[in-house]
């Protein structure tokens, strides 16, 4: 017990099942490399928009994915109850169960958005310090994670707030009361929950490989935004997430803001609901969500 385990321990983050795991495909590290994406597009079965949103709505809980449990709502209801009664109270004794459930629901409704502590505090009728404490609990228990804005001394007028995401899109769908995948697909949260799904899948691909993802977002005060900025080997890879089958190349124009950084800008892409992997040109790819 007293002996140091430094250098002899590997810590793995056990997230809900990824899309690849749920579909029985090999888990691969997500990269924006033309040849690797082309190879993977041939190894993965394309999915329709309806099938993608079914995956989003169903989530990554092993009991649901495996078919052991048929009722999505029953699984997540039991999960939330156990989570509040046991795990949360082990970390913080003085937690009002009803308010905490309301808090988690409000946070789920704000997924893929910049964190606004005051908005959450007002909605749940708790203090801002309590919001920060409870968000910390969700993060420690592996329920949520953040994307921080990409910062560089050469970039000006940057926002500073992180964006919040859930590891499991099915939990978001349950908490925000979408009763099936079709209503979710056509609902007001469809774009936000699609972005949550994409970001979490990319993060899981790194975690499943035992690697730390260096993943950020970009937004400045002129409303120029890049949903995902992947940093790898001294190169920045810009990505946008769009709920469309036919992306517009003009959406890639914003990627040029990264040319002001000290790092090289690599291949960019639009992650969308296209039925096939293709490209605008060699530097800007069209990547189907089902391929991640």
PDB file of C-alpha atoms in Angstrom:
ATOM      1  CA  UNK A   1       0.000   0.000   0.000  1.00  0.00           C
ATOM      2  CA  UNK A   2       2.830   2.379   0.810  1.00  0.00           C
ATOM      3  CA  UNK A   3       4.743   1.609  -2.369  1.00  0.00           C
ATOM      4  CA  UNK A   4       4.396   4.101  -5.205  1.00  0.00           C
ATOM      5  CA  UNK A   5       2.526   2.823  -8.288  1.00  0.00           C
ATOM      6  CA  UNK A   6       3.909   5.576 -10.519  1.00  0.00           C
ATOM      7  CA  UNK A   7       4.626   4.238 -13.976  1.00  0.00           C
ATOM      8  CA  UNK A   8       2.807   0.962 -13.325  1.00  0.00           C
ATOM      9  CA  UNK A   9      -0.819   2.070 -13.467  1.00  0.00           C
ATOM     10  CA  UNK A  10      -2.943   2.921 -16.504  1.00  0.00           C
ATOM     11  CA  UNK A  11      -6.150   4.832 -15.836  1.00  0.00           C
ATOM     12  CA  UNK A  12      -8.970   4.278 -18.325  1.00  0.00           C
ATOM     13  CA  UNK A  13     -12.156   6.352 -18.445  1.00  0.00           C
ATOM     14  CA  UNK A  14     -15.143   4.010 -18.756  1.00  0.00           C
ATOM     15  CA  UNK A  15     -17.746   6.015 -20.657  1.00  0.00           C
ATOM     16  CA  UNK A  16     -21.096   4.736 -21.940  1.00  0.00           C
ATOM     17  CA  UNK A  17     -20.688   2.611 -25.065  1.00  0.00           C
ATOM     18  CA  UNK A  18     -19.578   4.441 -28.179  1.00  0.00           C
ATOM     19  CA  UNK A  19     -21.428   4.248 -31.482  1.00  0.00           C
ATOM     20  CA  UNK A  20     -18.753   1.902 -32.845  1.00  0.00           C
ATOM     21  CA  UNK A  21     -19.032  -0.436 -29.854  1.00  0.00           C
ATOM     22  CA  UNK A  22     -22.836  -0.448 -30.004  1.00  0.00           C
ATOM     23  CA  UNK A  23     -22.806  -1.276 -33.721  1.00  0.00           C
ATOM     24  CA  UNK A  24     -20.043  -3.876 -33.484  1.00  0.00           C
ATOM     25  CA  UNK A  25     -17.468  -1.887 -35.469  1.00  0.00           C
ATOM     26  CA  UNK A  26     -13.778  -1.616 -34.540  1.00  0.00           C
ATOM     27  CA  UNK A  27     -13.101   1.300 -32.202  1.00  0.00           C
ATOM     28  CA  UNK A  28     -10.720   3.668 -33.939  1.00  0.00           C
ATOM     29  CA  UNK A  29      -9.206   6.960 -32.930  1.00  0.00           C
ATOM     30  CA  UNK A  30     -11.048   9.734 -34.759  1.00  0.00           C
ATOM     31  CA  UNK A  31      -8.741  11.682 -37.038  1.00  0.00           C
ATOM     32  CA  UNK A  32      -9.295  14.104 -39.909  1.00  0.00           C
ATOM     33  CA  UNK A  33      -7.095  12.221 -42.335  1.00  0.00           C
ATOM     34  CA  UNK A  34      -8.454  11.650 -45.824  1.00  0.00           C
ATOM     35  CA  UNK A  35      -7.089   8.140 -46.351  1.00  0.00           C
ATOM     36  CA  UNK A  36      -8.112   6.822 -42.932  1.00  0.00           C
ATOM     37  CA  UNK A  37     -11.604   8.254 -43.222  1.00  0.00           C
ATOM     38  CA  UNK A  38     -11.957   6.839 -46.720  1.00  0.00           C
ATOM     39  CA  UNK A  39     -10.934   3.384 -45.490  1.00  0.00           C
ATOM     40  CA  UNK A  40     -13.329   3.558 -42.538  1.00  0.00           C
ATOM     41  CA  UNK A  41     -16.232   4.692 -44.724  1.00  0.00           C
ATOM     42  CA  UNK A  42     -15.870   1.433 -46.637  1.00  0.00           C
ATOM     43  CA  UNK A  43     -15.773  -0.654 -43.441  1.00  0.00           C
ATOM     44  CA  UNK A  44     -18.819   0.914 -41.747  1.00  0.00           C
ATOM     45  CA  UNK A  45     -22.418   0.469 -42.884  1.00  0.00           C
ATOM     46  CA  UNK A  46     -24.065   3.828 -43.728  1.00  0.00           C
ATOM     47  CA  UNK A  47     -26.956   4.902 -41.519  1.00  0.00           C
ATOM     48  CA  UNK A  48     -29.981   7.011 -42.397  1.00  0.00           C
ATOM     49  CA  UNK A  49     -30.906  10.178 -40.508  1.00  0.00           C
ATOM     50  CA  UNK A  50     -33.567   8.194 -38.677  1.00  0.00           C
ATOM     51  CA  UNK A  51     -31.045   5.526 -37.676  1.00  0.00           C
ATOM     52  CA  UNK A  52     -28.557   8.114 -36.417  1.00  0.00           C
ATOM     53  CA  UNK A  53     -31.192   9.748 -34.215  1.00  0.00           C
ATOM     54  CA  UNK A  54     -32.306   6.324 -32.991  1.00  0.00           C
ATOM     55  CA  UNK A  55     -28.727   5.789 -31.799  1.00  0.00           C
ATOM     56  CA  UNK A  56     -28.684   9.227 -30.195  1.00  0.00           C
ATOM     57  CA  UNK A  57     -32.012   8.676 -28.443  1.00  0.00           C
ATOM     58  CA  UNK A  58     -31.160   5.143 -27.308  1.00  0.00           C
ATOM     59  CA  UNK A  59     -27.830   6.191 -25.790  1.00  0.00           C
ATOM     60  CA  UNK A  60     -24.908   4.063 -24.721  1.00  0.00           C
ATOM     61  CA  UNK A  61     -26.061   2.238 -21.601  1.00  0.00           C
ATOM     62  CA  UNK A  62     -24.949  -1.418 -21.949  1.00  0.00           C
ATOM     63  CA  UNK A  63     -28.291  -2.792 -20.730  1.00  0.00           C
ATOM     64  CA  UNK A  64     -30.147  -0.944 -23.514  1.00  0.00           C
ATOM     65  CA  UNK A  65     -27.600  -1.524 -26.272  1.00  0.00           C
ATOM     66  CA  UNK A  66     -27.374  -5.245 -25.520  1.00  0.00           C
ATOM     67  CA  UNK A  67     -31.165  -5.634 -25.538  1.00  0.00           C
ATOM     68  CA  UNK A  68     -31.263  -6.947 -21.964  1.00  0.00           C
ATOM     69  CA  UNK A  69     -33.551  -4.031 -21.119  1.00  0.00           C
ATOM     70  CA  UNK A  70     -36.148  -2.928 -23.663  1.00  0.00           C
ATOM     71  CA  UNK A  71     -37.548   0.194 -22.006  1.00  0.00           C
ATOM     72  CA  UNK A  72     -35.228   3.162 -22.338  1.00  0.00           C
ATOM     73  CA  UNK A  73     -37.203   5.263 -19.852  1.00  0.00           C
ATOM     74  CA  UNK A  74     -37.165   2.559 -17.175  1.00  0.00           C
ATOM     75  CA  UNK A  75     -33.384   2.153 -17.412  1.00  0.00           C
ATOM     76  CA  UNK A  76     -32.650   5.866 -17.166  1.00  0.00           C
ATOM     77  CA  UNK A  77     -35.221   6.401 -14.421  1.00  0.00           C
ATOM     78  CA  UNK A  78     -33.564   3.690 -12.332  1.00  0.00           C
ATOM     79  CA  UNK A  79     -30.140   5.081 -13.178  1.00  0.00           C
ATOM     80  CA  UNK A  80     -31.043   8.592 -12.049  1.00  0.00           C
ATOM     81  CA  UNK A  81     -32.605   7.344  -8.803  1.00  0.00           C
ATOM     82  CA  UNK A  82     -29.595   5.192  -7.938  1.00  0.00           C
ATOM     83  CA  UNK A  83     -27.231   7.935  -8.958  1.00  0.00           C
ATOM     84  CA  UNK A  84     -28.834  10.563  -6.723  1.00  0.00           C
ATOM     85  CA  UNK A  85     -29.447   8.272  -3.753  1.00  0.00           C
ATOM     86  CA  UNK A  86     -26.005   6.688  -3.714  1.00  0.00           C
ATOM     87  CA  UNK A  87     -23.216   8.266  -5.735  1.00  0.00           C
ATOM     88  CA  UNK A  88     -24.054  11.947  -5.248  1.00  0.00           C
ATOM     89  CA  UNK A  89     -24.661  11.586  -1.510  1.00  0.00           C
ATOM     90  CA  UNK A  90     -21.315   9.839  -1.123  1.00  0.00           C
ATOM     91  CA  UNK A  91     -19.659  13.013  -2.404  1.00  0.00           C
ATOM     92  CA  UNK A  92     -22.000  15.609  -0.893  1.00  0.00           C
ATOM     93  CA  UNK A  93     -24.220  14.723   2.058  1.00  0.00           C
ATOM     94  CA  UNK A  94     -26.424  17.788   2.007  1.00  0.00           C
ATOM     95  CA  UNK A  95     -28.043  17.461  -1.392  1.00  0.00           C
ATOM     96  CA  UNK A  96     -31.758  18.026  -1.887  1.00  0.00           C
ATOM     97  CA  UNK A  97     -32.700  15.095  -4.153  1.00  0.00           C
ATOM     98  CA  UNK A  98     -35.633  16.891  -5.784  1.00  0.00           C
ATOM     99  CA  UNK A  99     -33.636  20.044  -6.523  1.00  0.00           C
ATOM    100  CA  UNK A 100     -30.686  18.040  -7.762  1.00  0.00           C
ATOM    101  CA  UNK A 101     -32.880  16.147 -10.240  1.00  0.00           C
ATOM    102  CA  UNK A 102     -34.307  19.470 -11.421  1.00  0.00           C
ATOM    103  CA  UNK A 103     -30.757  20.790 -11.696  1.00  0.00           C
ATOM    104  CA  UNK A 104     -29.597  17.857 -13.857  1.00  0.00           C
ATOM    105  CA  UNK A 105     -32.648  18.328 -16.100  1.00  0.00           C
ATOM    106  CA  UNK A 106     -31.910  22.041 -16.587  1.00  0.00           C
ATOM    107  CA  UNK A 107     -28.268  21.272 -17.364  1.00  0.00           C
ATOM    108  CA  UNK A 108     -29.341  18.654 -19.940  1.00  0.00           C
ATOM    109  CA  UNK A 109     -31.542  21.244 -21.660  1.00  0.00           C
ATOM    110  CA  UNK A 110     -28.471  23.477 -22.014  1.00  0.00           C
ATOM    111  CA  UNK A 111     -26.176  20.844 -23.522  1.00  0.00           C
ATOM    112  CA  UNK A 112     -23.812  22.027 -26.278  1.00  0.00           C
ATOM    113  CA  UNK A 113     -24.075  25.589 -24.979  1.00  0.00           C
ATOM    114  CA  UNK A 114     -21.640  27.824 -23.140  1.00  0.00           C
ATOM    115  CA  UNK A 115     -22.033  27.415 -19.395  1.00  0.00           C
ATOM    116  CA  UNK A 116     -24.064  30.171 -17.759  1.00  0.00           C
ATOM    117  CA  UNK A 117     -24.106  29.647 -13.997  1.00  0.00           C
ATOM    118  CA  UNK A 118     -26.649  32.425 -13.399  1.00  0.00           C
ATOM    119  CA  UNK A 119     -29.149  30.952 -15.874  1.00  0.00           C
ATOM    120  CA  UNK A 120     -28.964  27.541 -14.186  1.00  0.00           C
ATOM    121  CA  UNK A 121     -29.131  29.059 -10.695  1.00  0.00           C
ATOM    122  CA  UNK A 122     -32.257  31.062 -11.533  1.00  0.00           C
ATOM    123  CA  UNK A 123     -33.992  28.082 -13.139  1.00  0.00           C
ATOM    124  CA  UNK A 124     -33.348  25.751 -10.195  1.00  0.00           C
ATOM    125  CA  UNK A 125     -33.608  28.434  -7.487  1.00  0.00           C
ATOM    126  CA  UNK A 126     -30.192  27.745  -6.005  1.00  0.00           C
ATOM    127  CA  UNK A 127     -27.082  29.883  -5.594  1.00  0.00           C
ATOM    128  CA  UNK A 128     -24.328  30.245  -8.174  1.00  0.00           C
ATOM    129  CA  UNK A 129     -21.762  28.621  -5.809  1.00  0.00           C
ATOM    130  CA  UNK A 130     -24.118  25.625  -5.465  1.00  0.00           C
ATOM    131  CA  UNK A 131     -24.394  25.376  -9.267  1.00  0.00           C
ATOM    132  CA  UNK A 132     -20.607  25.287  -9.556  1.00  0.00           C
ATOM    133  CA  UNK A 133     -20.381  22.665  -6.814  1.00  0.00           C
ATOM    134  CA  UNK A 134     -23.064  20.446  -8.358  1.00  0.00           C
ATOM    135  CA  UNK A 135     -21.546  20.742 -11.844  1.00  0.00           C
ATOM    136  CA  UNK A 136     -18.276  19.633 -10.307  1.00  0.00           C
ATOM    137  CA  UNK A 137     -20.075  16.560  -8.907  1.00  0.00           C
ATOM    138  CA  UNK A 138     -21.473  15.708 -12.364  1.00  0.00           C
ATOM    139  CA  UNK A 139     -18.023  16.071 -13.884  1.00  0.00           C
ATOM    140  CA  UNK A 140     -16.328  13.953 -11.196  1.00  0.00           C
ATOM    141  CA  UNK A 141     -18.869  11.176 -11.673  1.00  0.00           C
ATOM    142  CA  UNK A 142     -18.345  11.081 -15.437  1.00  0.00           C
ATOM    143  CA  UNK A 143     -21.749  12.444 -16.422  1.00  0.00           C
ATOM    144  CA  UNK A 144     -20.630  15.670 -18.104  1.00  0.00           C
ATOM    145  CA  UNK A 145     -17.473  17.139 -19.557  1.00  0.00           C
ATOM    146  CA  UNK A 146     -16.421  20.503 -20.971  1.00  0.00           C
ATOM    147  CA  UNK A 147     -14.897  21.846 -24.141  1.00  0.00           C
ATOM    148  CA  UNK A 148     -12.808  24.892 -23.347  1.00  0.00           C
ATOM    149  CA  UNK A 149     -12.298  27.661 -25.907  1.00  0.00           C
ATOM    150  CA  UNK A 150      -9.096  27.380 -27.880  1.00  0.00           C
ATOM    151  CA  UNK A 151      -6.777  30.110 -26.700  1.00  0.00           C
ATOM    152  CA  UNK A 152      -3.721  31.573 -28.340  1.00  0.00           C
ATOM    153  CA  UNK A 153      -1.963  34.852 -27.747  1.00  0.00           C
ATOM    154  CA  UNK A 154      -2.383  35.739 -31.420  1.00  0.00           C
ATOM    155  CA  UNK A 155      -6.174  35.381 -31.321  1.00  0.00           C
ATOM    156  CA  UNK A 156      -8.117  38.374 -30.045  1.00  0.00           C
ATOM    157  CA  UNK A 157     -11.690  38.953 -28.839  1.00  0.00           C
ATOM    158  CA  UNK A 158     -12.110  35.357 -27.674  1.00  0.00           C
ATOM    159  CA  UNK A 159     -14.913  34.133 -25.433  1.00  0.00           C
ATOM    160  CA  UNK A 160     -13.731  32.494 -22.223  1.00  0.00           C
ATOM    161  CA  UNK A 161     -16.616  30.272 -21.087  1.00  0.00           C
ATOM    162  CA  UNK A 162     -16.492  26.501 -21.615  1.00  0.00           C
ATOM    163  CA  UNK A 163     -19.229  24.557 -23.407  1.00  0.00           C
ATOM    164  CA  UNK A 164     -20.941  21.702 -21.581  1.00  0.00           C
ATOM    165  CA  UNK A 165     -21.648  18.200 -22.911  1.00  0.00           C
ATOM    166  CA  UNK A 166     -22.972  14.866 -21.613  1.00  0.00           C
ATOM    167  CA  UNK A 167     -21.152  11.600 -22.261  1.00  0.00           C
ATOM    168  CA  UNK A 168     -24.471   9.851 -22.920  1.00  0.00           C
ATOM    169  CA  UNK A 169     -26.918  11.395 -25.397  1.00  0.00           C
ATOM    170  CA  UNK A 170     -29.627   8.950 -24.292  1.00  0.00           C
ATOM    171  CA  UNK A 171     -29.549  10.440 -20.811  1.00  0.00           C
ATOM    172  CA  UNK A 172     -29.993  13.931 -22.300  1.00  0.00           C
ATOM    173  CA  UNK A 173     -32.971  12.702 -24.354  1.00  0.00           C
ATOM    174  CA  UNK A 174     -34.543  11.122 -21.274  1.00  0.00           C
ATOM    175  CA  UNK A 175     -34.042  14.147 -19.032  1.00  0.00           C
ATOM    176  CA  UNK A 176     -35.428  16.540 -21.644  1.00  0.00           C
ATOM    177  CA  UNK A 177     -38.449  14.263 -22.156  1.00  0.00           C
ATOM    178  CA  UNK A 178     -38.128  13.192 -25.793  1.00  0.00           C
ATOM    179  CA  UNK A 179     -40.234  10.043 -25.866  1.00  0.00           C
ATOM    180  CA  UNK A 180     -38.899   8.590 -29.126  1.00  0.00           C
ATOM    181  CA  UNK A 181     -36.228   9.197 -31.733  1.00  0.00           C
ATOM    182  CA  UNK A 182     -38.588  10.674 -34.317  1.00  0.00           C
ATOM    183  CA  UNK A 183     -39.835  13.473 -32.069  1.00  0.00           C
ATOM    184  CA  UNK A 184     -36.247  14.140 -31.022  1.00  0.00           C
ATOM    185  CA  UNK A 185     -35.124  14.296 -34.666  1.00  0.00           C
ATOM    186  CA  UNK A 186     -37.791  16.883 -35.462  1.00  0.00           C
ATOM    187  CA  UNK A 187     -37.642  18.744 -32.162  1.00  0.00           C
ATOM    188  CA  UNK A 188     -36.105  22.033 -31.096  1.00  0.00           C
ATOM    189  CA  UNK A 189     -33.107  20.321 -29.444  1.00  0.00           C
ATOM    190  CA  UNK A 190     -32.159  18.153 -32.424  1.00  0.00           C
ATOM    191  CA  UNK A 191     -29.194  20.295 -33.481  1.00  0.00           C
ATOM    192  CA  UNK A 192     -27.809  20.655 -29.962  1.00  0.00           C
ATOM    193  CA  UNK A 193     -28.144  16.972 -29.119  1.00  0.00           C
ATOM    194  CA  UNK A 194     -26.572  15.992 -32.464  1.00  0.00           C
ATOM    195  CA  UNK A 195     -23.587  18.194 -31.596  1.00  0.00           C
ATOM    196  CA  UNK A 196     -23.448  16.622 -28.122  1.00  0.00           C
ATOM    197  CA  UNK A 197     -23.451  13.154 -29.709  1.00  0.00           C
ATOM    198  CA  UNK A 198     -20.669  13.990 -32.169  1.00  0.00           C
ATOM    199  CA  UNK A 199     -18.414  15.645 -29.585  1.00  0.00           C
ATOM    200  CA  UNK A 200     -18.887  12.817 -27.075  1.00  0.00           C
ATOM    201  CA  UNK A 201     -18.166  10.180 -29.744  1.00  0.00           C
ATOM    202  CA  UNK A 202     -14.889  11.888 -30.653  1.00  0.00           C
ATOM    203  CA  UNK A 203     -13.922  12.141 -26.971  1.00  0.00           C
ATOM    204  CA  UNK A 204     -14.792   8.451 -26.416  1.00  0.00           C
ATOM    205  CA  UNK A 205     -12.623   7.425 -29.388  1.00  0.00           C
ATOM    206  CA  UNK A 206      -9.632   8.938 -27.599  1.00  0.00           C
ATOM    207  CA  UNK A 207     -10.540   7.571 -24.180  1.00  0.00           C
ATOM    208  CA  UNK A 208     -11.046   4.069 -25.591  1.00  0.00           C
ATOM    209  CA  UNK A 209      -7.519   4.289 -26.986  1.00  0.00           C
ATOM    210  CA  UNK A 210      -6.196   5.343 -23.570  1.00  0.00           C
ATOM    211  CA  UNK A 211      -5.371   8.836 -24.832  1.00  0.00           C
ATOM    212  CA  UNK A 212      -6.270  12.305 -23.641  1.00  0.00           C
ATOM    213  CA  UNK A 213      -8.205  14.260 -26.259  1.00  0.00           C
ATOM    214  CA  UNK A 214      -6.913  17.765 -26.905  1.00  0.00           C
ATOM    215  CA  UNK A 215     -10.233  19.075 -28.138  1.00  0.00           C
ATOM    216  CA  UNK A 216     -11.554  22.627 -27.962  1.00  0.00           C
ATOM    217  CA  UNK A 217     -14.016  24.978 -29.623  1.00  0.00           C
ATOM    218  CA  UNK A 218     -13.563  28.439 -31.074  1.00  0.00           C
ATOM    219  CA  UNK A 219     -15.842  31.428 -30.776  1.00  0.00           C
ATOM    220  CA  UNK A 220     -15.032  35.102 -30.835  1.00  0.00           C
ATOM    221  CA  UNK A 221     -17.049  38.204 -30.102  1.00  0.00           C
ATOM    222  CA  UNK A 222     -17.758  38.646 -33.812  1.00  0.00           C
ATOM    223  CA  UNK A 223     -19.781  35.386 -33.635  1.00  0.00           C
ATOM    224  CA  UNK A 224     -17.298  33.413 -35.699  1.00  0.00           C
ATOM    225  CA  UNK A 225     -17.519  29.858 -34.397  1.00  0.00           C
ATOM    226  CA  UNK A 226     -15.875  26.484 -34.955  1.00  0.00           C
ATOM    227  CA  UNK A 227     -17.656  23.712 -33.054  1.00  0.00           C
ATOM    228  CA  UNK A 228     -14.584  21.483 -32.644  1.00  0.00           C
ATOM    229  CA  UNK A 229     -10.887  22.227 -32.832  1.00  0.00           C
ATOM    230  CA  UNK A 230      -8.738  19.093 -32.567  1.00  0.00           C
ATOM    231  CA  UNK A 231      -5.099  19.639 -31.700  1.00  0.00           C
ATOM    232  CA  UNK A 232      -2.776  16.797 -32.645  1.00  0.00           C
ATOM    233  CA  UNK A 233       0.961  16.760 -33.294  1.00  0.00           C
ATOM    234  CA  UNK A 234       1.203  20.541 -33.559  1.00  0.00           C
ATOM    235  CA  UNK A 235      -1.679  20.840 -36.028  1.00  0.00           C
ATOM    236  CA  UNK A 236      -5.202  22.219 -35.563  1.00  0.00           C
ATOM    237  CA  UNK A 237      -8.098  20.447 -37.286  1.00  0.00           C
ATOM    238  CA  UNK A 238     -11.310  22.546 -37.458  1.00  0.00           C
ATOM    239  CA  UNK A 239     -14.738  20.868 -37.594  1.00  0.00           C
ATOM    240  CA  UNK A 240     -18.337  22.032 -37.678  1.00  0.00           C
ATOM    241  CA  UNK A 241     -21.403  19.929 -36.821  1.00  0.00           C
ATOM    242  CA  UNK A 242     -24.487  20.444 -38.966  1.00  0.00           C
ATOM    243  CA  UNK A 243     -27.875  18.731 -39.038  1.00  0.00           C
ATOM    244  CA  UNK A 244     -28.071  18.460 -42.807  1.00  0.00           C
ATOM    245  CA  UNK A 245     -27.456  15.976 -45.615  1.00  0.00           C
ATOM    246  CA  UNK A 246     -26.138  18.653 -47.982  1.00  0.00           C
ATOM    247  CA  UNK A 247     -23.564  20.920 -46.293  1.00  0.00           C
ATOM    248  CA  UNK A 248     -22.554  24.269 -47.738  1.00  0.00           C
ATOM    249  CA  UNK A 249     -18.877  24.852 -48.465  1.00  0.00           C
ATOM    250  CA  UNK A 250     -19.229  28.445 -47.227  1.00  0.00           C
ATOM    251  CA  UNK A 251     -19.428  27.036 -43.702  1.00  0.00           C
ATOM    252  CA  UNK A 252     -15.714  26.192 -43.981  1.00  0.00           C
ATOM    253  CA  UNK A 253     -14.734  29.838 -44.539  1.00  0.00           C
ATOM    254  CA  UNK A 254     -14.536  30.409 -40.783  1.00  0.00           C
ATOM    255  CA  UNK A 255     -11.729  27.848 -40.513  1.00  0.00           C
ATOM    256  CA  UNK A 256      -9.367  30.557 -41.757  1.00  0.00           C
ATOM    257  CA  UNK A 257      -9.382  32.275 -38.354  1.00  0.00           C
ATOM    258  CA  UNK A 258      -6.999  29.550 -37.157  1.00  0.00           C
ATOM    259  CA  UNK A 259      -4.373  30.759 -39.633  1.00  0.00           C
ATOM    260  CA  UNK A 260      -3.626  33.513 -37.114  1.00  0.00           C
ATOM    261  CA  UNK A 261      -2.369  30.988 -34.556  1.00  0.00           C
ATOM    262  CA  UNK A 262       1.193  29.803 -34.187  1.00  0.00           C
ATOM    263  CA  UNK A 263       0.195  26.243 -35.137  1.00  0.00           C
ATOM    264  CA  UNK A 264      -0.398  24.801 -38.577  1.00  0.00           C
ATOM    265  CA  UNK A 265      -4.017  24.469 -39.762  1.00  0.00           C
ATOM    266  CA  UNK A 266      -4.771  20.967 -40.977  1.00  0.00           C
ATOM    267  CA  UNK A 267      -7.671  19.431 -42.876  1.00  0.00           C
ATOM    268  CA  UNK A 268     -11.105  20.690 -41.864  1.00  0.00           C
ATOM    269  CA  UNK A 269     -14.489  19.073 -42.154  1.00  0.00           C
ATOM    270  CA  UNK A 270     -18.248  19.284 -41.797  1.00  0.00           C
ATOM    271  CA  UNK A 271     -19.665  16.488 -39.632  1.00  0.00           C
ATOM    272  CA  UNK A 272     -23.202  16.013 -40.880  1.00  0.00           C
ATOM    273  CA  UNK A 273     -25.949  13.549 -41.840  1.00  0.00           C
ATOM    274  CA  UNK A 274     -24.661  12.873 -45.346  1.00  0.00           C
ATOM    275  CA  UNK A 275     -25.203   9.335 -46.610  1.00  0.00           C
ATOM    276  CA  UNK A 276     -21.598   9.016 -47.811  1.00  0.00           C
ATOM    277  CA  UNK A 277     -18.100  10.252 -47.117  1.00  0.00           C
ATOM    278  CA  UNK A 278     -17.010  12.862 -49.627  1.00  0.00           C
ATOM    279  CA  UNK A 279     -15.232  16.225 -49.798  1.00  0.00           C
ATOM    280  CA  UNK A 280     -15.536  19.804 -51.009  1.00  0.00           C
ATOM    281  CA  UNK A 281     -11.824  19.610 -51.784  1.00  0.00           C
ATOM    282  CA  UNK A 282      -8.747  17.951 -50.299  1.00  0.00           C
ATOM    283  CA  UNK A 283      -8.631  20.423 -47.407  1.00  0.00           C
ATOM    284  CA  UNK A 284     -12.351  20.348 -46.480  1.00  0.00           C
ATOM    285  CA  UNK A 285     -14.105  17.026 -45.990  1.00  0.00           C
ATOM    286  CA  UNK A 286     -17.758  16.011 -45.616  1.00  0.00           C
ATOM    287  CA  UNK A 287     -17.806  13.421 -42.826  1.00  0.00           C
ATOM    288  CA  UNK A 288     -20.973  11.440 -42.034  1.00  0.00           C
ATOM    289  CA  UNK A 289     -21.850  11.206 -38.345  1.00  0.00           C
ATOM    290  CA  UNK A 290     -22.350   7.431 -38.650  1.00  0.00           C
ATOM    291  CA  UNK A 291     -18.667   7.056 -39.598  1.00  0.00           C
ATOM    292  CA  UNK A 292     -17.220   8.321 -36.291  1.00  0.00           C
TER     293      UNK A 292
END
